[in-house]
Tab-separated table of C-alpha atoms in Angstrom:
chain	number	residue	atom	x	y	z
A	1	MET	CA	7.091	-75.111	-41.384
A	2	THR	CA	8.405	-72.451	-39.002
A	3	SER	CA	12.096	-72.269	-38.705
A	4	LEU	CA	14.037	-72.882	-35.401
A	5	ALA	CA	15.544	-69.432	-35.667
A	6	THR	CA	12.078	-67.776	-35.339
A	7	GLN	CA	10.913	-69.775	-32.386
A	8	PRO	CA	12.934	-67.964	-29.682
A	9	ALA	CA	11.780	-64.628	-31.022
A	10	GLY	CA	8.218	-65.838	-30.939
A	11	ARG	CA	8.523	-66.978	-27.329
A	12	SER	CA	10.142	-63.797	-26.363
A	13	ARG	CA	7.400	-61.704	-27.733
A	14	ALA	CA	4.893	-63.944	-25.971
A	15	ARG	CA	6.610	-63.482	-22.677
A	16	ARG	CA	6.702	-59.669	-23.266
A	17	ALA	CA	2.944	-59.655	-24.085
A	18	SER	CA	2.246	-61.744	-20.997
A	19	ALA	CA	4.360	-59.520	-18.717
A	20	GLN	CA	2.614	-56.406	-20.167
A	21	GLU	CA	-0.785	-58.041	-19.546
A	22	GLY	CA	0.228	-58.922	-15.989
A	23	GLY	CA	1.455	-55.368	-15.302
A	24	ALA	CA	-1.905	-54.042	-16.663
A	25	VAL	CA	-3.813	-56.399	-14.376
A	26	ARG	CA	-1.721	-55.370	-11.304
A	27	SER	CA	-2.153	-51.589	-12.216
A	28	GLY	CA	-5.883	-52.080	-12.494
A	29	MET	CA	-6.018	-53.867	-9.046
A	30	THR	CA	-3.899	-51.161	-7.512
A	31	LEU	CA	-6.165	-48.480	-8.901
A	32	ALA	CA	-9.226	-50.320	-7.676
A	33	ALA	CA	-7.777	-50.689	-4.187
A	34	TYR	CA	-7.056	-46.922	-3.921
A	35	LEU	CA	-10.608	-46.169	-5.172
A	36	PHE	CA	-12.013	-48.370	-2.488
A	37	LEU	CA	-9.684	-46.654	0.118
A	38	SER	CA	-10.392	-43.152	-1.176
A	39	PRO	CA	-13.418	-42.436	1.043
A	40	TYR	CA	-11.466	-43.358	4.249
A	41	LEU	CA	-8.409	-41.518	3.059
A	42	ALA	CA	-10.332	-38.464	2.367
A	43	LEU	CA	-11.918	-38.441	5.863
A	44	PHE	CA	-8.506	-39.250	7.369
A	45	ILE	CA	-6.837	-36.360	5.604
A	46	ALA	CA	-9.712	-33.980	6.395
A	47	PHE	CA	-10.322	-34.859	10.036
A	48	MET	CA	-7.026	-36.334	11.312
A	49	LEU	CA	-3.924	-35.343	9.192
A	50	LEU	CA	-4.733	-31.658	8.451
A	51	PRO	CA	-5.918	-30.914	12.010
A	52	THR	CA	-2.841	-32.480	13.406
A	53	LEU	CA	-0.561	-30.465	11.148
A	54	ALA	CA	-2.531	-27.304	12.030
A	55	ALA	CA	-2.165	-28.094	15.781
A	56	ILE	CA	1.630	-28.495	15.298
A	57	GLY	CA	1.629	-25.026	13.678
A	58	ILE	CA	-0.521	-23.450	16.285
A	59	SER	CA	1.689	-24.761	19.033
A	60	PHE	CA	4.325	-22.240	17.995
A	61	MET	CA	1.865	-19.355	18.009
A	62	ARG	CA	0.263	-17.019	20.459
A	63	TRP	CA	-3.385	-16.932	19.605
A	64	ASP	CA	-6.628	-16.314	21.469
A	65	ILE	CA	-8.884	-17.373	18.580
A	66	LEU	CA	-10.108	-13.946	17.719
A	67	GLY	CA	-6.765	-12.153	17.260
A	68	THR	CA	-4.081	-12.640	14.657
A	69	PRO	CA	-1.714	-15.627	15.465
A	70	GLU	CA	1.838	-14.401	16.504
A	71	PHE	CA	4.821	-16.741	16.161
A	72	ILE	CA	6.651	-17.199	19.399
A	73	GLY	CA	8.711	-20.251	18.954
A	74	LEU	CA	8.936	-22.684	21.786
A	75	ASP	CA	7.409	-20.460	24.410
A	76	ASN	CA	4.229	-22.438	24.629
A	77	TYR	CA	6.185	-25.583	25.333
A	78	ARG	CA	8.168	-23.885	28.006
A	79	GLN	CA	4.911	-22.483	29.496
A	80	ILE	CA	3.186	-25.810	29.797
A	81	PHE	CA	6.205	-27.680	31.264
A	82	ALA	CA	6.577	-24.959	33.756
A	83	ASP	CA	2.903	-25.415	34.742
A	84	PRO	CA	2.471	-27.789	37.699
A	85	LEU	CA	-1.015	-28.638	36.670
A	86	PHE	CA	0.184	-29.975	33.261
A	87	LEU	CA	2.764	-32.096	34.998
A	88	THR	CA	0.046	-33.373	37.318
A	89	ALA	CA	-1.991	-34.130	34.291
A	90	ILE	CA	0.741	-36.212	32.750
A	91	LYS	CA	1.273	-38.163	35.960
A	92	ASN	CA	-2.409	-38.765	36.380
A	93	THR	CA	-2.947	-39.934	32.773
A	94	PHE	CA	0.083	-42.333	33.046
A	95	TYR	CA	-1.337	-43.711	36.225
A	96	PHE	CA	-4.770	-44.218	34.457
A	97	VAL	CA	-2.946	-45.997	31.643
A	98	PHE	CA	-1.121	-48.353	34.144
A	99	LEU	CA	-4.393	-49.173	35.867
A	100	THR	CA	-6.313	-50.007	32.715
A	101	ALA	CA	-3.856	-51.366	30.089
A	102	ILE	CA	-3.223	-54.800	31.559
A	103	PRO	CA	-6.755	-55.581	32.850
A	104	MET	CA	-8.188	-54.449	29.480
A	105	VAL	CA	-5.949	-56.817	27.510
A	106	VAL	CA	-6.210	-59.793	29.922
A	107	LEU	CA	-10.069	-59.426	30.451
A	108	GLY	CA	-10.661	-58.900	26.795
A	109	LEU	CA	-8.870	-62.183	25.983
A	110	ALA	CA	-10.637	-64.047	28.671
A	111	LEU	CA	-14.122	-62.946	27.555
A	112	ALA	CA	-13.257	-63.770	23.970
A	113	MET	CA	-12.168	-67.230	24.867
A	114	LEU	CA	-15.265	-67.616	26.986
A	115	LEU	CA	-17.588	-66.524	24.182
A	116	ASP	CA	-15.648	-68.497	21.560
A	117	GLN	CA	-17.223	-71.674	23.007
A	118	LYS	CA	-19.830	-73.347	20.984
A	119	LEU	CA	-22.659	-73.221	23.513
A	120	LYS	CA	-26.336	-72.321	23.236
A	121	GLY	CA	-27.047	-68.633	23.636
A	122	THR	CA	-23.536	-67.442	22.964
A	123	ALA	CA	-24.639	-64.896	20.317
A	124	PHE	CA	-26.980	-63.402	22.696
A	125	VAL	CA	-24.302	-63.142	25.477
A	126	ARG	CA	-21.971	-61.607	22.975
A	127	THR	CA	-24.484	-58.911	22.274
A	128	VAL	CA	-25.035	-58.283	26.024
A	129	VAL	CA	-21.359	-57.879	26.728
A	130	PHE	CA	-20.807	-55.503	23.801
A	131	LEU	CA	-23.855	-53.417	24.675
A	132	PRO	CA	-21.984	-50.995	27.122
A	133	TYR	CA	-19.870	-49.672	24.300
A	134	VAL	CA	-22.777	-48.160	22.552
A	135	VAL	CA	-23.823	-46.216	25.734
A	136	MET	CA	-22.767	-42.450	25.548
A	137	VAL	CA	-19.902	-41.343	27.841
A	138	SER	CA	-22.189	-38.878	29.649
A	139	THR	CA	-24.494	-41.757	30.587
A	140	VAL	CA	-21.721	-43.978	31.557
A	141	GLY	CA	-20.344	-41.247	33.868
A	142	ILE	CA	-23.634	-40.462	35.527
A	143	LEU	CA	-24.453	-44.210	36.001
A	144	TRP	CA	-21.156	-45.044	37.581
A	145	GLY	CA	-21.216	-41.879	39.607
A	146	TRP	CA	-24.446	-43.208	41.233
A	147	LEU	CA	-22.893	-46.712	41.666
A	148	PHE	CA	-19.840	-45.261	43.378
A	149	ASP	CA	-21.757	-42.987	45.695
A	150	LYS	CA	-20.659	-43.517	49.302
A	151	GLY	CA	-24.012	-43.368	50.793
A	152	THR	CA	-26.428	-44.910	48.293
A	153	GLY	CA	-24.188	-46.658	45.780
A	154	LEU	CA	-24.435	-50.243	45.001
A	155	VAL	CA	-20.695	-50.743	45.119
A	156	ASN	CA	-20.527	-49.755	48.806
A	157	TYR	CA	-23.671	-51.593	49.519
A	158	TYR	CA	-22.198	-54.916	48.390
A	159	LEU	CA	-18.916	-54.117	50.102
A	160	THR	CA	-20.725	-53.606	53.359
A	161	THR	CA	-22.324	-57.108	53.010
A	162	ILE	CA	-18.887	-58.642	53.145
A	163	GLY	CA	-17.735	-56.542	56.164
A	164	ILE	CA	-15.834	-53.746	54.269
A	165	GLU	CA	-16.459	-50.178	55.317
A	166	PRO	CA	-18.000	-47.752	52.648
A	167	VAL	CA	-15.297	-46.048	50.404
A	168	ALA	CA	-15.716	-42.452	49.224
A	169	TRP	CA	-14.756	-43.474	45.785
A	170	LEU	CA	-15.147	-40.225	43.946
A	171	LYS	CA	-14.329	-37.963	46.934
A	172	ASP	CA	-11.014	-39.579	48.136
A	173	PRO	CA	-7.958	-38.822	46.089
A	174	HIS	CA	-6.597	-42.271	46.555
A	175	TRP	CA	-9.651	-43.995	45.158
A	176	SER	CA	-10.969	-41.667	42.453
A	177	MET	CA	-8.577	-42.870	39.774
A	178	PRO	CA	-9.272	-46.582	40.513
A	179	ALA	CA	-12.916	-45.899	40.271
A	180	LEU	CA	-12.411	-44.186	36.873
A	181	ALA	CA	-10.378	-47.089	35.745
A	182	ILE	CA	-13.070	-49.526	36.713
A	183	THR	CA	-15.629	-47.529	34.921
A	184	THR	CA	-13.599	-47.312	31.753
A	185	ILE	CA	-12.735	-51.199	31.829
A	186	TRP	CA	-16.457	-51.980	32.121
A	187	TRP	CA	-17.381	-49.523	29.363
A	188	THR	CA	-14.626	-50.422	26.683
A	189	VAL	CA	-13.192	-53.835	27.365
A	190	ASN	CA	-15.788	-55.342	24.911
A	191	THR	CA	-13.882	-53.826	21.930
A	192	ASN	CA	-10.799	-55.690	22.896
A	193	MET	CA	-13.034	-58.797	23.207
A	194	ILE	CA	-14.273	-58.356	19.688
A	195	ILE	CA	-10.729	-58.114	18.172
A	196	PHE	CA	-9.630	-61.185	20.137
A	197	LEU	CA	-12.706	-63.122	19.242
A	198	ALA	CA	-12.182	-62.504	15.492
A	199	ALA	CA	-8.592	-63.598	15.864
A	200	LEU	CA	-9.567	-66.813	17.758
A	201	GLN	CA	-12.042	-67.805	15.079
A	202	ASP	CA	-9.321	-67.417	12.493
A	203	ILE	CA	-7.206	-70.205	14.237
A	204	PRO	CA	-7.650	-73.460	12.320
A	205	GLU	CA	-9.315	-76.017	14.487
A	206	GLU	CA	-7.141	-78.669	12.877
A	207	LEU	CA	-4.238	-77.453	14.952
A	208	HIS	CA	-6.111	-77.913	18.283
A	209	ASP	CA	-7.382	-81.265	17.075
A	210	ALA	CA	-3.842	-82.398	16.205
A	211	ALA	CA	-2.469	-81.121	19.508
A	212	THR	CA	-5.273	-83.056	21.392
A	213	LEU	CA	-4.443	-86.193	19.659
A	214	ASP	CA	-0.829	-85.771	20.685
A	215	GLY	CA	-1.902	-85.576	24.379
A	216	ALA	CA	-1.831	-81.808	24.820
A	217	GLY	CA	-4.186	-80.465	27.371
A	218	PRO	CA	-6.204	-77.317	27.304
A	219	TRP	CA	-3.285	-75.158	29.012
A	220	GLN	CA	-0.718	-76.554	26.617
A	221	ARG	CA	-2.897	-75.835	23.585
A	222	PHE	CA	-3.444	-72.296	24.817
A	223	VAL	CA	0.203	-71.548	25.482
A	224	TYR	CA	1.787	-73.225	22.410
A	225	ILE	CA	-0.944	-72.660	19.870
A	226	THR	CA	-3.397	-69.936	20.826
A	227	LEU	CA	-1.101	-67.321	22.286
A	228	PRO	CA	1.518	-67.416	19.409
A	229	LEU	CA	-1.175	-67.122	16.777
A	230	LEU	CA	-2.731	-64.262	18.858
A	231	ARG	CA	0.415	-61.991	18.725
A	232	PRO	CA	-0.755	-59.776	15.887
A	233	ALA	CA	-4.132	-59.271	17.626
A	234	MET	CA	-2.343	-58.816	21.069
A	235	ALA	CA	-0.155	-56.132	19.613
A	236	LEU	CA	-3.038	-54.331	17.930
A	237	VAL	CA	-5.239	-54.495	21.247
A	238	THR	CA	-2.381	-53.330	23.414
A	239	ALA	CA	-1.533	-50.414	21.125
A	240	LEU	CA	-5.165	-49.329	20.962
A	241	THR	CA	-5.620	-49.663	24.784
A	242	ILE	CA	-2.610	-47.451	25.517
A	243	ILE	CA	-3.607	-44.869	22.925
A	244	ASN	CA	-7.074	-44.687	24.270
A	245	GLY	CA	-5.978	-44.539	27.770
A	246	TRP	CA	-3.786	-41.500	27.109
A	247	ARG	CA	-6.790	-39.832	25.495
A	248	VAL	CA	-9.210	-40.278	28.391
A	249	PHE	CA	-11.471	-37.340	29.089
A	250	GLY	CA	-15.158	-37.783	28.966
A	251	GLN	CA	-15.804	-40.142	31.883
A	252	ALA	CA	-13.174	-38.218	34.051
A	253	TYR	CA	-14.964	-34.891	33.288
A	254	VAL	CA	-18.426	-36.148	33.964
A	255	MET	CA	-17.628	-38.144	37.054
A	256	THR	CA	-15.022	-36.015	38.965
A	257	GLN	CA	-14.379	-32.886	36.800
A	258	GLY	CA	-10.701	-33.628	37.403
A	259	GLY	CA	-11.006	-33.778	41.239
A	260	PRO	CA	-10.824	-34.324	44.165
A	261	GLU	CA	-7.531	-32.407	44.554
A	262	ALA	CA	-6.739	-32.779	40.818
A	263	SER	CA	-6.327	-36.503	41.258
A	264	THR	CA	-8.251	-37.292	38.055
A	265	PHE	CA	-7.068	-34.236	36.127
A	266	VAL	CA	-5.867	-35.633	32.825
A	267	ILE	CA	-4.084	-34.237	29.775
A	268	VAL	CA	-7.110	-33.825	27.503
A	269	GLN	CA	-8.839	-31.858	30.214
A	270	TYR	CA	-5.954	-29.545	30.492
A	271	ILE	CA	-6.114	-29.097	26.634
A	272	TYR	CA	-9.949	-28.474	27.065
A	273	LEU	CA	-9.494	-25.909	29.748
A	274	ALA	CA	-6.601	-24.023	27.947
A	275	ALA	CA	-8.451	-23.887	24.678
A	276	PHE	CA	-12.087	-23.416	25.480
A	277	GLN	CA	-12.100	-21.713	28.807
A	278	ASN	CA	-8.929	-19.664	28.797
A	279	PHE	CA	-8.748	-19.324	25.009
A	280	GLU	CA	-5.083	-19.972	24.982
A	281	MET	CA	-4.815	-21.920	21.711
A	282	GLY	CA	-1.068	-22.057	21.667
A	283	PRO	CA	-0.495	-23.815	24.920
A	284	ALA	CA	-3.557	-26.154	24.235
A	285	ALA	CA	-1.965	-27.062	20.890
A	286	ALA	CA	1.483	-27.661	22.505
A	287	ALA	CA	-0.131	-29.947	25.125
A	288	GLY	CA	-1.832	-31.784	22.227
A	289	VAL	CA	1.418	-32.313	20.447
A	290	VAL	CA	3.105	-33.667	23.658
A	291	LEU	CA	0.189	-36.045	23.967
A	292	LEU	CA	0.636	-37.231	20.395
A	293	LEU	CA	4.397	-37.759	20.993
A	294	ILE	CA	3.731	-39.654	24.237
A	295	THR	CA	1.276	-41.974	22.569
A	296	LEU	CA	3.658	-42.538	19.598
A	297	VAL	CA	6.607	-43.443	21.947
A	298	PHE	CA	4.429	-45.856	24.110
A	299	SER	CA	2.991	-47.454	20.908
A	300	LEU	CA	6.333	-47.898	19.243
A	301	ALA	CA	7.897	-49.352	22.397
A	302	GLN	CA	5.123	-51.678	22.859
A	303	MET	CA	5.219	-52.885	19.205
A	304	LYS	CA	8.983	-53.561	19.469
A	305	LEU	CA	8.473	-55.387	22.668
A	306	MET	CA	5.751	-57.720	21.113
A	307	LYS	CA	8.049	-58.458	18.123
A	308	ALA	CA	10.799	-59.436	20.632
A	309	ILE	CA	8.608	-61.956	22.602
């Protein structure tokens, strides 16, 4: 018979063996997780992190691509902030974000709730709604350039049927940015819809059923069940919308080339002109760093605001 004195030692050894086995399992799971993440991490480092670090370094250089980079400190930053065109680009991009951010979030949620209904043909409608996102930006720009044409565009045609005079959407500085915002919302709101739709389908139906039994109507269920549970998705969608808004370029370049009167000239177009037309890589990189900082500030502020709500 085993003595009582040896029993605690045996249990201690068993606990140590169990702990070692658990640690080995956790280490194996961690290694497996990193292995699955490694392709994405490799692409992220190669095409995001390293170019970003290189751009930060170039922003302190004078470099025309062909010559040898020369360190000049903060001169590139002083140059771009003294350039009225860069300040105009910041103002225009902020205006674009203001025009698109709220409609993109609200319409994305509305479409997701509409397509979350269990109705016949919903899958087909989801495909149709998402379809614009796969269209190339050049095609989107050309298509909406035709639609917004003052003389032959369908937008003005339908406006005249309700008694509104035709608008020179892409030729009037007051209307060019709203036209660009409408185009972008049509083109990209479906990505927000997909994120919201996935979040809606993760909400347990039992919560809605219980609230219905307690007498809650559709609006009460939306306010007290759906919206609180959608907060993580709301934060993600808002952050992505703001970041993508500050990075707008393709549709503006195709539809208006930054005009009229620089009313749609945005930050990324400033970077494009500085780098690939004027071959001033230093100011272009400095503008890119400023754009990075702006998106970080707006994203962090928005995330803190969402946590406080």
